[in-house]
Coordinates of C-alpha atoms in Angstrom, one line a residue:
X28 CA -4.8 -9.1 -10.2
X29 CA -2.2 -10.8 -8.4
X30 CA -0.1 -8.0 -7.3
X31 CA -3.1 -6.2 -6.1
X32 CA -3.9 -9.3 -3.8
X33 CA -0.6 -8.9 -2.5
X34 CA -0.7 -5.4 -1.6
X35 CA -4.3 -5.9 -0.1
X36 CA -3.0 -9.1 1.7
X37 CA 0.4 -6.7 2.9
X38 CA -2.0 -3.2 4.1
X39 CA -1.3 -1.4 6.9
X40 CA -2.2 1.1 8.8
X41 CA 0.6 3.6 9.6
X42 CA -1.8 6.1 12.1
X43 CA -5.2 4.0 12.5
X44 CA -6.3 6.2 15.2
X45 CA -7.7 8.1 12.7
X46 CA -10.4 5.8 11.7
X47 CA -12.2 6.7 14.8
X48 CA -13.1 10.2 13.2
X49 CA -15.5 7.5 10.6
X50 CA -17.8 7.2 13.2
X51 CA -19.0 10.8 14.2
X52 CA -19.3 11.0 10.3
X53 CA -21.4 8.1 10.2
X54 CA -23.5 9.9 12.7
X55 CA -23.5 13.2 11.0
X56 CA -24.6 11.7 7.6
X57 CA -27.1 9.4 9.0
X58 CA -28.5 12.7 10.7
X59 CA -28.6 14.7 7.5
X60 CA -30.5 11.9 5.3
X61 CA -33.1 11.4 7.6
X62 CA -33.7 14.8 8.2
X63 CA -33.5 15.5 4.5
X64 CA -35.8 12.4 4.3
X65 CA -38.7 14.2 6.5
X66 CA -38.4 17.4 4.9
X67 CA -38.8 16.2 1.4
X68 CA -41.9 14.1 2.3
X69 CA -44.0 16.4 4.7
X70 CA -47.3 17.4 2.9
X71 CA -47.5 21.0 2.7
X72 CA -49.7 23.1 5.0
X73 CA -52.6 24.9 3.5
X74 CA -52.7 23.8 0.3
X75 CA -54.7 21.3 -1.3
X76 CA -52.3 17.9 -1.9
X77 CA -53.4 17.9 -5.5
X78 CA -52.7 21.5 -5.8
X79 CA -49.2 21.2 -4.1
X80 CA -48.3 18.3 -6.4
X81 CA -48.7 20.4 -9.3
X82 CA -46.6 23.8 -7.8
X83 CA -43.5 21.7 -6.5
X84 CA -40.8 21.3 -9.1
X85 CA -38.4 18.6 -9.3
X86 CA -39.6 15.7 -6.9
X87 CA -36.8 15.7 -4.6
X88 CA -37.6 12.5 -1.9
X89 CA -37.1 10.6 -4.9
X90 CA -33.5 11.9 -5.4
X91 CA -31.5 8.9 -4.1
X92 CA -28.1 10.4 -4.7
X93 CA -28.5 13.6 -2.1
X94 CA -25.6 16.4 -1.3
X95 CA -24.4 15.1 2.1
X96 CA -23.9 11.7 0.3
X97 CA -21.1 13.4 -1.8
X98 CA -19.7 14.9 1.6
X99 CA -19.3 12.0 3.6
X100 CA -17.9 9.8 0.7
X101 CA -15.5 12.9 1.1
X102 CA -14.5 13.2 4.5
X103 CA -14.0 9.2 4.7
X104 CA -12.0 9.0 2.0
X105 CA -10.0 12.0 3.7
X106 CA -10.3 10.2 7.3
X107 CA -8.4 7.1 5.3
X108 CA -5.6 8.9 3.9
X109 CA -4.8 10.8 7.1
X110 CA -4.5 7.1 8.2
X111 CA -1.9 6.3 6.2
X112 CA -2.9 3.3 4.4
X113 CA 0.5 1.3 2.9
X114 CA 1.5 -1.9 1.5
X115 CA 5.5 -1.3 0.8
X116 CA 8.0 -0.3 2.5
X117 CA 10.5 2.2 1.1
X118 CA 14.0 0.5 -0.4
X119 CA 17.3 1.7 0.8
X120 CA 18.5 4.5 -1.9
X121 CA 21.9 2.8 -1.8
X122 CA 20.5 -1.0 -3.0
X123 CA 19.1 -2.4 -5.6
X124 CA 15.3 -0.5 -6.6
X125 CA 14.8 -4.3 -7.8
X126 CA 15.0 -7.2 -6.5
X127 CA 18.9 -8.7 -7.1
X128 CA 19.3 -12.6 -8.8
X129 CA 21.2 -15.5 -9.0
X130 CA 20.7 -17.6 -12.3
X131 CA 22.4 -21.3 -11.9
X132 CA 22.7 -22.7 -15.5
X133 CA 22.8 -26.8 -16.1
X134 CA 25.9 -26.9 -18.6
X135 CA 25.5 -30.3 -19.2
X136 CA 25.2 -33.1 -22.1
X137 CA 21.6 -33.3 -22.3
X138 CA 21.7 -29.2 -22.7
X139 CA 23.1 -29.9 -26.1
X140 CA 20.2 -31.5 -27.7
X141 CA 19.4 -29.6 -30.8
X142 CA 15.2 -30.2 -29.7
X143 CA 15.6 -26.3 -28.9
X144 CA 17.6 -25.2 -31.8
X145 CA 20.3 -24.4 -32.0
X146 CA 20.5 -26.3 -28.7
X147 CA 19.1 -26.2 -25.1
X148 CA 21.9 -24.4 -24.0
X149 CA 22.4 -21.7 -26.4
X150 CA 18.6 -20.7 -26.3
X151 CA 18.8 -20.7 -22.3
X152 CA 21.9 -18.6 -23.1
X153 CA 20.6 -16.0 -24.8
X154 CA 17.4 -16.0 -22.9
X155 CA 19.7 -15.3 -19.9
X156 CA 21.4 -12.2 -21.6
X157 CA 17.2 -11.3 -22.5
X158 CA 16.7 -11.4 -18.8
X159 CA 19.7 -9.8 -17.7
X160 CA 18.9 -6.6 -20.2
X161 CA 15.4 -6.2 -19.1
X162 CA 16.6 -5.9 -15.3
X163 CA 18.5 -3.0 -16.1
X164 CA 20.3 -1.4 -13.2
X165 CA 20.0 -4.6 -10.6
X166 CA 22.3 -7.0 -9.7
X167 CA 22.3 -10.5 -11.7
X168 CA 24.9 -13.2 -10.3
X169 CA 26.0 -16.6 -12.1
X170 CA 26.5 -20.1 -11.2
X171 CA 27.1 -22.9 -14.0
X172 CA 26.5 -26.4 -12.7
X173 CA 26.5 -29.7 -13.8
X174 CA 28.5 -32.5 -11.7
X175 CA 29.6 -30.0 -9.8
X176 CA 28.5 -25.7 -9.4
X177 CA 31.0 -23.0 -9.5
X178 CA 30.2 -19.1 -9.4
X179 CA 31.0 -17.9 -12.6
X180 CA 30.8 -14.2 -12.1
X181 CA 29.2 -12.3 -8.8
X182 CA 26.3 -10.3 -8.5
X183 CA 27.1 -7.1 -10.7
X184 CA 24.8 -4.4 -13.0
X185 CA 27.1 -4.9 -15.8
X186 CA 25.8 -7.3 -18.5
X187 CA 29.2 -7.3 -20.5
X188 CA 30.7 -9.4 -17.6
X189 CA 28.0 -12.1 -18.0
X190 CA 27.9 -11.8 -21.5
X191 CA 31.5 -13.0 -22.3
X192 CA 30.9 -15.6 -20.1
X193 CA 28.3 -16.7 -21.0
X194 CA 29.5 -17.3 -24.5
X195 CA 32.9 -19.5 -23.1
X196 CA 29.9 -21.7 -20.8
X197 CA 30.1 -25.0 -22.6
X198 CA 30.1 -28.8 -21.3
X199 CA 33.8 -29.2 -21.7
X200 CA 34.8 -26.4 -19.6
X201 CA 33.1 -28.4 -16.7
X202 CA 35.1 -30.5 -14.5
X203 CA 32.7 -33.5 -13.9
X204 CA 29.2 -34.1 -15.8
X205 CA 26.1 -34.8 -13.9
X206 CA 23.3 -32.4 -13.0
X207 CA 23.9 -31.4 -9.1
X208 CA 21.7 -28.9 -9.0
X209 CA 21.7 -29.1 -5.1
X210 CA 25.2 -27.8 -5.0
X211 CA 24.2 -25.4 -7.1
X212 CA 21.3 -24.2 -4.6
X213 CA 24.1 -24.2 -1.9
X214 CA 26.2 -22.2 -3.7
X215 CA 23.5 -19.6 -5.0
X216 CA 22.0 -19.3 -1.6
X217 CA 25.4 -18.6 -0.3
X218 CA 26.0 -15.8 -3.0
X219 CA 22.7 -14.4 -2.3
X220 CA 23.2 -14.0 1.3
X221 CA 25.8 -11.9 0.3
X222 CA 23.1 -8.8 -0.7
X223 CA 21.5 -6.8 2.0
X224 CA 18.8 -6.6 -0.8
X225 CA 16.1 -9.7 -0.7
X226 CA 16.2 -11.0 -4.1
X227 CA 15.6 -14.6 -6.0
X228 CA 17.2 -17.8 -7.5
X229 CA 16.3 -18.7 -11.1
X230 CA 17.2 -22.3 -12.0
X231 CA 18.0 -22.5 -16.1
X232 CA 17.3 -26.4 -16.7
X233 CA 15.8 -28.6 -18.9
X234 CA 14.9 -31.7 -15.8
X235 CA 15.5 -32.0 -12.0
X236 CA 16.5 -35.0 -10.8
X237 CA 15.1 -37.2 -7.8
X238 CA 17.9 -36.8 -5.5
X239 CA 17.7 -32.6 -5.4
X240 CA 14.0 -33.2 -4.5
X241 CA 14.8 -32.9 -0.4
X242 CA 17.0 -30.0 -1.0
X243 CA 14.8 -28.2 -3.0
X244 CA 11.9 -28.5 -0.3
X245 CA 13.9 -27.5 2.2
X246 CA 15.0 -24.2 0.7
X247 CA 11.0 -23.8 0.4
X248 CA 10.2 -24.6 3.8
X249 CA 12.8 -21.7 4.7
X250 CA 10.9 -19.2 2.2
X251 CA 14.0 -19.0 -0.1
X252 CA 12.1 -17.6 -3.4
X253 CA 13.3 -20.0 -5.9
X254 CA 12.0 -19.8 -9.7
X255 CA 12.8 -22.7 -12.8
X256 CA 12.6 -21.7 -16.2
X257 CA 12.7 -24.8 -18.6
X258 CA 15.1 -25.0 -21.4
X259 CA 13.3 -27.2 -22.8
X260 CA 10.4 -28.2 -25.8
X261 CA 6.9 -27.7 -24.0
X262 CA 6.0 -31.1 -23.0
X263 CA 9.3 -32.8 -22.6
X264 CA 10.1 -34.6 -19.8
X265 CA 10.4 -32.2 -16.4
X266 CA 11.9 -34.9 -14.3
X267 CA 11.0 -34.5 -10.5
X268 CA 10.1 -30.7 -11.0
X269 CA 6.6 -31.5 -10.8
X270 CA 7.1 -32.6 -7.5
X271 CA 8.0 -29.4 -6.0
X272 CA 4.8 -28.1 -4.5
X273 CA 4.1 -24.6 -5.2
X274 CA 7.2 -24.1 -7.2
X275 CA 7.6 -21.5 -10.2
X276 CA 7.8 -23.0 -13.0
X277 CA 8.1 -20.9 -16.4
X278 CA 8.5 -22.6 -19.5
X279 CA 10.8 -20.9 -22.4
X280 CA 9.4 -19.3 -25.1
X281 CA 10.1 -17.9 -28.2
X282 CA 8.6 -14.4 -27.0
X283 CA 9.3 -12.2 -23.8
X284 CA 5.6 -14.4 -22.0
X285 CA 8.3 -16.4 -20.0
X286 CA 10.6 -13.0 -18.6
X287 CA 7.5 -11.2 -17.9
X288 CA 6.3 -14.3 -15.7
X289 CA 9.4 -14.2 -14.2
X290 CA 9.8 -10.2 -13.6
X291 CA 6.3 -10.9 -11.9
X292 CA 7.3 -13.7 -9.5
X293 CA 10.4 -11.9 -8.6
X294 CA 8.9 -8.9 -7.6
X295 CA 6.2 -10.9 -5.9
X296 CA 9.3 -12.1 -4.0
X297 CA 10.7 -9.1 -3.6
X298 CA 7.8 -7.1 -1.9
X299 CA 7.0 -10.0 0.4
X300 CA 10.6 -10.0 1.5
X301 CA 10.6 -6.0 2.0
X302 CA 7.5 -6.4 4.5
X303 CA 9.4 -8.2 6.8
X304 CA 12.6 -5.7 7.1
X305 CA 11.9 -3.9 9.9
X306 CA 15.0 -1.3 9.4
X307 CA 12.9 -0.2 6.3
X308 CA 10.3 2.6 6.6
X309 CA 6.5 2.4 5.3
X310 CA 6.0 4.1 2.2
X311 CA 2.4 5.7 2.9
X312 CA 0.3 5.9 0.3
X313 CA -2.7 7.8 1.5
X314 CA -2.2 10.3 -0.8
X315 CA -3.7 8.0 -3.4
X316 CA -7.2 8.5 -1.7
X317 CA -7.0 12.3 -0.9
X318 CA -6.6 12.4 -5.3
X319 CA -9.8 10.3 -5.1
X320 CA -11.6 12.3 -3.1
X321 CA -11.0 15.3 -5.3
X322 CA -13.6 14.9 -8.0
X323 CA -16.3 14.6 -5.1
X324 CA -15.4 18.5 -4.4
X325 CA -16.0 19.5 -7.8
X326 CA -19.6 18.2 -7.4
X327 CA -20.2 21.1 -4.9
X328 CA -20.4 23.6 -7.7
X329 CA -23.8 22.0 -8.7
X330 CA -26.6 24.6 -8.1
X331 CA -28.5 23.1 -4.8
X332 CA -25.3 21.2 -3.3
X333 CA -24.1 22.7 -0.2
X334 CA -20.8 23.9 1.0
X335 CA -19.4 25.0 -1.9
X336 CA -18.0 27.9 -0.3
X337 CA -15.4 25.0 1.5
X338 CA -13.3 24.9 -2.1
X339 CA -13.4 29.0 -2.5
X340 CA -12.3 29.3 1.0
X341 CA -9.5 26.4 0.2
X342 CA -7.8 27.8 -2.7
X343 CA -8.0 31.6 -0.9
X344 CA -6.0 30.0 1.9
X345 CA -3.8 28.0 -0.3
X346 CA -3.0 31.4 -2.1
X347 CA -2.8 33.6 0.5
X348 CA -0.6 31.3 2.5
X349 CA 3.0 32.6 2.9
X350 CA 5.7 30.7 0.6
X351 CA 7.5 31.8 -2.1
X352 CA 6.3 34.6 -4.4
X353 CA 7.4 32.5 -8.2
X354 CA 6.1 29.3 -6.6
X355 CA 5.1 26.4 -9.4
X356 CA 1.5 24.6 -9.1
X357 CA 3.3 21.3 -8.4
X358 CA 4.2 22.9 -5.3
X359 CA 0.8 22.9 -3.4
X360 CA 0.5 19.0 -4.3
X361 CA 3.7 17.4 -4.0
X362 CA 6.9 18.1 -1.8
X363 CA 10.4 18.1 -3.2
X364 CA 11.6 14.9 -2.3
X365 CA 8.2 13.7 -3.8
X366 CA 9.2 15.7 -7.0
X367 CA 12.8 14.6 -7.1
X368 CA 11.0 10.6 -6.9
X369 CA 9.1 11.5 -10.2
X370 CA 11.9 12.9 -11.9
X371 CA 13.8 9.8 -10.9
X372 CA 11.5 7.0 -12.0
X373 CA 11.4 8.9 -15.2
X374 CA 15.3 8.5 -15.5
X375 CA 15.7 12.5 -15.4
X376 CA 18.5 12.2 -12.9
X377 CA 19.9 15.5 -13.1
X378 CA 15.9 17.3 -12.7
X379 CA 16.3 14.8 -9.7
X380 CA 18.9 16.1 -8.2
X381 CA 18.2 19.6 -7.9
X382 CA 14.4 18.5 -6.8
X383 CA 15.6 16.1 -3.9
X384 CA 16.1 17.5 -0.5
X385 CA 16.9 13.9 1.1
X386 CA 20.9 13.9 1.1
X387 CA 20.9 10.0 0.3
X388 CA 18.1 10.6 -2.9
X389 CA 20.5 13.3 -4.0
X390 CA 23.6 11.9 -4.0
X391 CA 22.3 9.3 -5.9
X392 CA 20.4 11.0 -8.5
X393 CA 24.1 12.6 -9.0
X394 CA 25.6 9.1 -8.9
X395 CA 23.2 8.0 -11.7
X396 CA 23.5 11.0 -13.4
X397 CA 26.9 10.7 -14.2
X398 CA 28.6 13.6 -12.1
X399 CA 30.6 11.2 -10.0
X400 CA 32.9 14.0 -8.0
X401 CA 29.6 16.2 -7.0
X402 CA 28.0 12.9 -5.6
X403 CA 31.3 12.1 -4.2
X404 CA 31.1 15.7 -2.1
X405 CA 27.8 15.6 -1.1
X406 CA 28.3 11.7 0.7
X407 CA 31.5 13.0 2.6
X408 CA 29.8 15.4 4.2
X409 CA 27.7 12.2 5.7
X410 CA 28.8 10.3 8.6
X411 CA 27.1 7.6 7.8
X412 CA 28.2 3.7 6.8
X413 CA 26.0 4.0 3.7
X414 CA 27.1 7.8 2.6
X415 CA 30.8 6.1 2.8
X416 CA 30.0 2.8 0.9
X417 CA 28.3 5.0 -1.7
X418 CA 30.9 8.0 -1.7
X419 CA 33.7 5.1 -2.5
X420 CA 31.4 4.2 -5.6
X421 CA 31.1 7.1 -6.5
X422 CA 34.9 7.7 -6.4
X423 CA 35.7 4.9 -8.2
X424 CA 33.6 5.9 -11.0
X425 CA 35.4 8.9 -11.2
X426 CA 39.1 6.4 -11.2
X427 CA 39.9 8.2 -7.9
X428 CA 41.3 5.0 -6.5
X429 CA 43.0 6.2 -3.3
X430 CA 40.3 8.4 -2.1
X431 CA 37.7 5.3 -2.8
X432 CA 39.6 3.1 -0.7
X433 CA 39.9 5.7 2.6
X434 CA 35.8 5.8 2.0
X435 CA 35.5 1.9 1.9
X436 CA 37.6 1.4 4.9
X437 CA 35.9 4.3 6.9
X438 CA 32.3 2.6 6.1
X439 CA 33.8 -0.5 7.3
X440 CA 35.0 1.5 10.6
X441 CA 31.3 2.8 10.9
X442 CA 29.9 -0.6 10.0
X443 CA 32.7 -3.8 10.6
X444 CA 29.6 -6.6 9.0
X445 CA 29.9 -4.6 5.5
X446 CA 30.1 -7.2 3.1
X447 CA 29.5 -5.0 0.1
X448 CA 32.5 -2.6 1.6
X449 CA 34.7 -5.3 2.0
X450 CA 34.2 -6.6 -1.7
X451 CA 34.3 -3.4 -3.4
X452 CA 37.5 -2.6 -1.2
X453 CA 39.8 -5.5 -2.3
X454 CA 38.3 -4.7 -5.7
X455 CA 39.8 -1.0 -6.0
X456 CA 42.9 -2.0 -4.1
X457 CA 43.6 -4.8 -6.8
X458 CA 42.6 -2.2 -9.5
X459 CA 45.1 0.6 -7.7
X460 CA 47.9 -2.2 -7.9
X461 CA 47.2 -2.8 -11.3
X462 CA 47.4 0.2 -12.9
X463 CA 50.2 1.2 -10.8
X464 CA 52.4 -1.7 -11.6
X465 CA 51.5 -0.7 -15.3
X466 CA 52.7 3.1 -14.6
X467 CA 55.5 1.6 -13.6
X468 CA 56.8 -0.8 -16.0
X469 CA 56.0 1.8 -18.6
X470 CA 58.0 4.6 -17.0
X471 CA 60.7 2.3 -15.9
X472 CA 60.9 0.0 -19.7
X473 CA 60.8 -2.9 -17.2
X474 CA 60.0 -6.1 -19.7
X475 CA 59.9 -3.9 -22.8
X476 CA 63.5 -4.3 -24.1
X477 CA 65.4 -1.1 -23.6
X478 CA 68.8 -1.0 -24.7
X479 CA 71.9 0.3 -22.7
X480 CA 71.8 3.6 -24.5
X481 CA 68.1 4.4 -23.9
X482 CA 67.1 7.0 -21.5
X483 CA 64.7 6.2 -18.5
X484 CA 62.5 7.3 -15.7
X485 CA 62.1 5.9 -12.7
X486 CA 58.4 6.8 -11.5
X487 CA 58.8 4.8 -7.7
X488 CA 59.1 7.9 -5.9
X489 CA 55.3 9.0 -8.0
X490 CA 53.7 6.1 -7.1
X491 CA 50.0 7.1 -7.4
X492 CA 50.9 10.6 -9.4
X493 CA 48.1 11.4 -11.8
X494 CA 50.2 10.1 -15.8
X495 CA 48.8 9.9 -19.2
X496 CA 50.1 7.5 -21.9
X497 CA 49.0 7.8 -25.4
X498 CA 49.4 4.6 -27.1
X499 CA 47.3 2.6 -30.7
X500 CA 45.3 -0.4 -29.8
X501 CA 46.7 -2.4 -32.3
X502 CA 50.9 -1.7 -31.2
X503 CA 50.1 -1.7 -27.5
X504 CA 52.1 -5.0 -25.9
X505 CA 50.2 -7.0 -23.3
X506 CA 51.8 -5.0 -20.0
X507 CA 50.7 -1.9 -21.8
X508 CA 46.8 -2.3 -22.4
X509 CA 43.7 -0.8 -20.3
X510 CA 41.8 -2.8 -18.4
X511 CA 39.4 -2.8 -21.2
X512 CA 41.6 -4.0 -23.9
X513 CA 43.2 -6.7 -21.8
X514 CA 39.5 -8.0 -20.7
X515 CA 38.7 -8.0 -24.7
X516 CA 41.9 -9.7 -25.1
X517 CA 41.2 -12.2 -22.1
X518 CA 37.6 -13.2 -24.2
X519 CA 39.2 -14.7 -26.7
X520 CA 40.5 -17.3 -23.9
X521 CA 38.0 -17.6 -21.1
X522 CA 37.0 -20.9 -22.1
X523 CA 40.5 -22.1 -20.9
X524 CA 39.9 -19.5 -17.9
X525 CA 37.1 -21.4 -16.6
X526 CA 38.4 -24.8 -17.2
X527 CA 41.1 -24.1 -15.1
X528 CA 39.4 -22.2 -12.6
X529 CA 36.6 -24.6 -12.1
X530 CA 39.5 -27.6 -11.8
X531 CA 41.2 -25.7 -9.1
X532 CA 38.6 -25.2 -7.5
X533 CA 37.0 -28.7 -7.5
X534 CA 40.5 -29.9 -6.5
X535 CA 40.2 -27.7 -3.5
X536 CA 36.7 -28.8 -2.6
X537 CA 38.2 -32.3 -2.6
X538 CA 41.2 -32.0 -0.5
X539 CA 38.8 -30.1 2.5

């Protein structure tokens, strides 16, 4: 019920011109009924009234549903679609379908109380991971807070990089204790900025306290969508969350009640933002009422209806008209692109593909797909800053490093305010550096020990040349692992990561 109040609060007309045409149908049926009306009632001439009761069959003047009433109810519902009725806009292929989130976690003493068990802030951990799964494909970041906030990881699709952080998120790896969740809501709004994509800010706490009152109500007075889930036993103590006015507040449970409330209140977010983006087209949905209006034209088969020769002459001109010779059903009711959408809700990425004729749609139905180098050819044929960004992803999918980095720095030629280019750019540049510092100090022995005798090659001339190394997991030394093994590696110690991180950075917050 709530998201159909939205999108009735949120219609609009895309061509409301065409609502005029209701009025000379008005007129017509109006017309047709009372002249039906007259006819059905007028006595007949010469005969006897008891005599002409008995020879009429079927009393029609008492009919109250009549023919023309099934053709008007037509030709409005027709007259509404060609207006374009629409209460979305259409996303950008190249963001987020859904709407991206920042989840600020309280890591602090009183989320240790066993009340939840094992405690507070193991439930509200794995409720996190919960959350994170079901939003599948958009863009979760993290903030842990408790005297002070720090970003633990940005906003990314992949749930292994919150997931082993998660797990190292403990009281002790905080610099200061306290409950700031203020700095927190700096810090989250910052990092949300960051996405061209409207999304939300889900608080992870068990209380708020009085002095983050102001900050909070300012952040609503600006329209920031900002949603609190309690970590917490129902009925506990909220502290001054109750004085937020409006506020979205979900309490935890030991079901999936409190994710779907706050999938719900996200979206809600998420739509309302959309409206607003002028750079976004409408997504017109009048093809919703020309379906409806469908069974009315099967009622004109009825003996005594009229114009059922409208539907014969339709489907002559429908099969007559030129257009391929093998053409598919699917083809006189949807378009392509409309196709290639279907395919792609349904996660049939590759049917997608070959359905889309939209460049953008295609590329990234390829993109999700998995063929990263035919995704990659189809965007650098665009000159566009989004074909770039996207042909650069796409590329470094594929761990074509170089190439990713000329398309992130020519979207940032066609666009300068990238901020998504810019990150993913000094991303693959630090990943190109890494793996060819690795290339190197394998080809060259560099740290590994080589004796005087031993024969080496020096790769420095084949910097960036295409190498394979075949190596076990369990002999390879620390300068020798993948990324993946040295992140698996890095797990083991990312308590001690944070710790220091967070201290760094809270002694450079207190020297500015």
């Amino acid at each position: 019920m709530a998201a159909f109040l939205d999108a009735l609060a949120a219609l609009h007309l895309l061509r409301p011109l065409w609502l005029l045409a209701l009025l000379p149908i008005a007129a017509l049926w109006w017309r047709a009924r009372r002249g039906t009306a007259t006819t059905t009632t007028a006595p007949s001439r010469g005969i006897a009234p008891h005599l002409a009761e008995a020879l009429i069959v079927g009393d029609t003047g008492r009919r109250r549903v009549q023919p023309i009433d099934g053709v008007a109810a037509c030709l409005v519902l027709l007259t509404l679609a060609a207006a374009g009725p629409t209460w979305s806009r259409v996303p950008n292929p190249l963001l987020a379908q859904t709407a991206p989130m920042v989840v600020a976690l309280e890591v602090s003493r009183s989320m240790e109380a066993p009340d939840l068990p094992p405690n507070r802030l193991d439930r509200a951990k794995f409720k996190i991971l919960d959350l994170v799964e079901r939003r599948a494909g958009a863009r979760t970041a993290l903030i842990a807070y408790s005297g002070t906030a720090h970003r633990v990881a940005p906003l990314t699709e992949d749930p292994n990089i919150l997931r082993s952080m998660l797990e190292s998120l403990t009281p002790e790896v905080m610099p200061e204790e306290g409950d700031n969740a203020t700095a927190a809501l700096t810090l989250a709004g910052a990092e949300l900025a960051k996405s061209e994509t409207p999304g939300a800010i889900l608080f992870v706490l068990d209380e708020l306290s009085e002095a983050d009152v102001s900050a909070f109500r300012d952040a609503q007075a600006e329209e920031t969508p900002i949603l609190f889930l309690v970590a917490a036993p129902d009925g506990s103590p909220r502290g001054a969350l109750d004085q937020l006015d409006g506020a979205t507040v979900v309490q935890l449970t030991a079901d999936d009640t409190d994710l779907k409330a706050i999938d719900s209140a996200a979206a809600s977010a998420y739509r309302a933002a959309l409206l607003g983006d002028e750079r976004l087209d409408w997504d017109d949905r009048g093809w919703i009422l020309a379906w409806l209006a469908m069974p009315l034209l099967l009622l004109w088969f009825r003996r005594g209806w009229t114009m059922r020769w409208a539907l014969v002459v339709g489907l002559a001109t429908g099969l007559t008209a030129p257009g391929p010779a093998q053409a598919d059903v699917v083809d006189w009711f949807f378009t392509p692109d409309q196709q290639g959408m279907q395919a792609y809700r349904a996660t049939r990425f590759s049917d997608a593909a070959a359905l889309f004729q939209n460049p953008m749609w295609r590329g990234l139905s390829l993109f999700r797909a998995g063929q990263y180098p035919e995704a990659a050819d189809l965007y650098s044929r665009l000159d566009t800053p989004e074909a770039a960004f996207a042909e650069g992803m796409a590329r470094t999918r594929n761990r074509e490093y170089r190439p990713a980095i000329a398309a992130y720095e020519k979207a940032l030629q066609l666009r300068p305010d990238f901020p998504q280019a810019e990150w993913n750019l000094a991303v693959t540049r630090a990943i190109l550096e890494f793996v060819e510092t690795a290339r190197e100090e394998s080809d060259t022995g560099e740290d590994s020990g080589i004796g005087a005798d031993d024969v080496v090659f020096d790769n420095e001339a084949n910097r960036g040349a295409d190498t394979q190394t075949d190596f076990s997991e369990e002999d390879a030394a620390p300068e020798f692992q993948t990324t993946e093994q040295w992140m698996r590696s890095v797990d083991t110690d990312m308590g001690d990561f944070l710790r220091t991180r967070f201290l760094q950075e809270n002694a450079a917050g207190a020297r500015e």
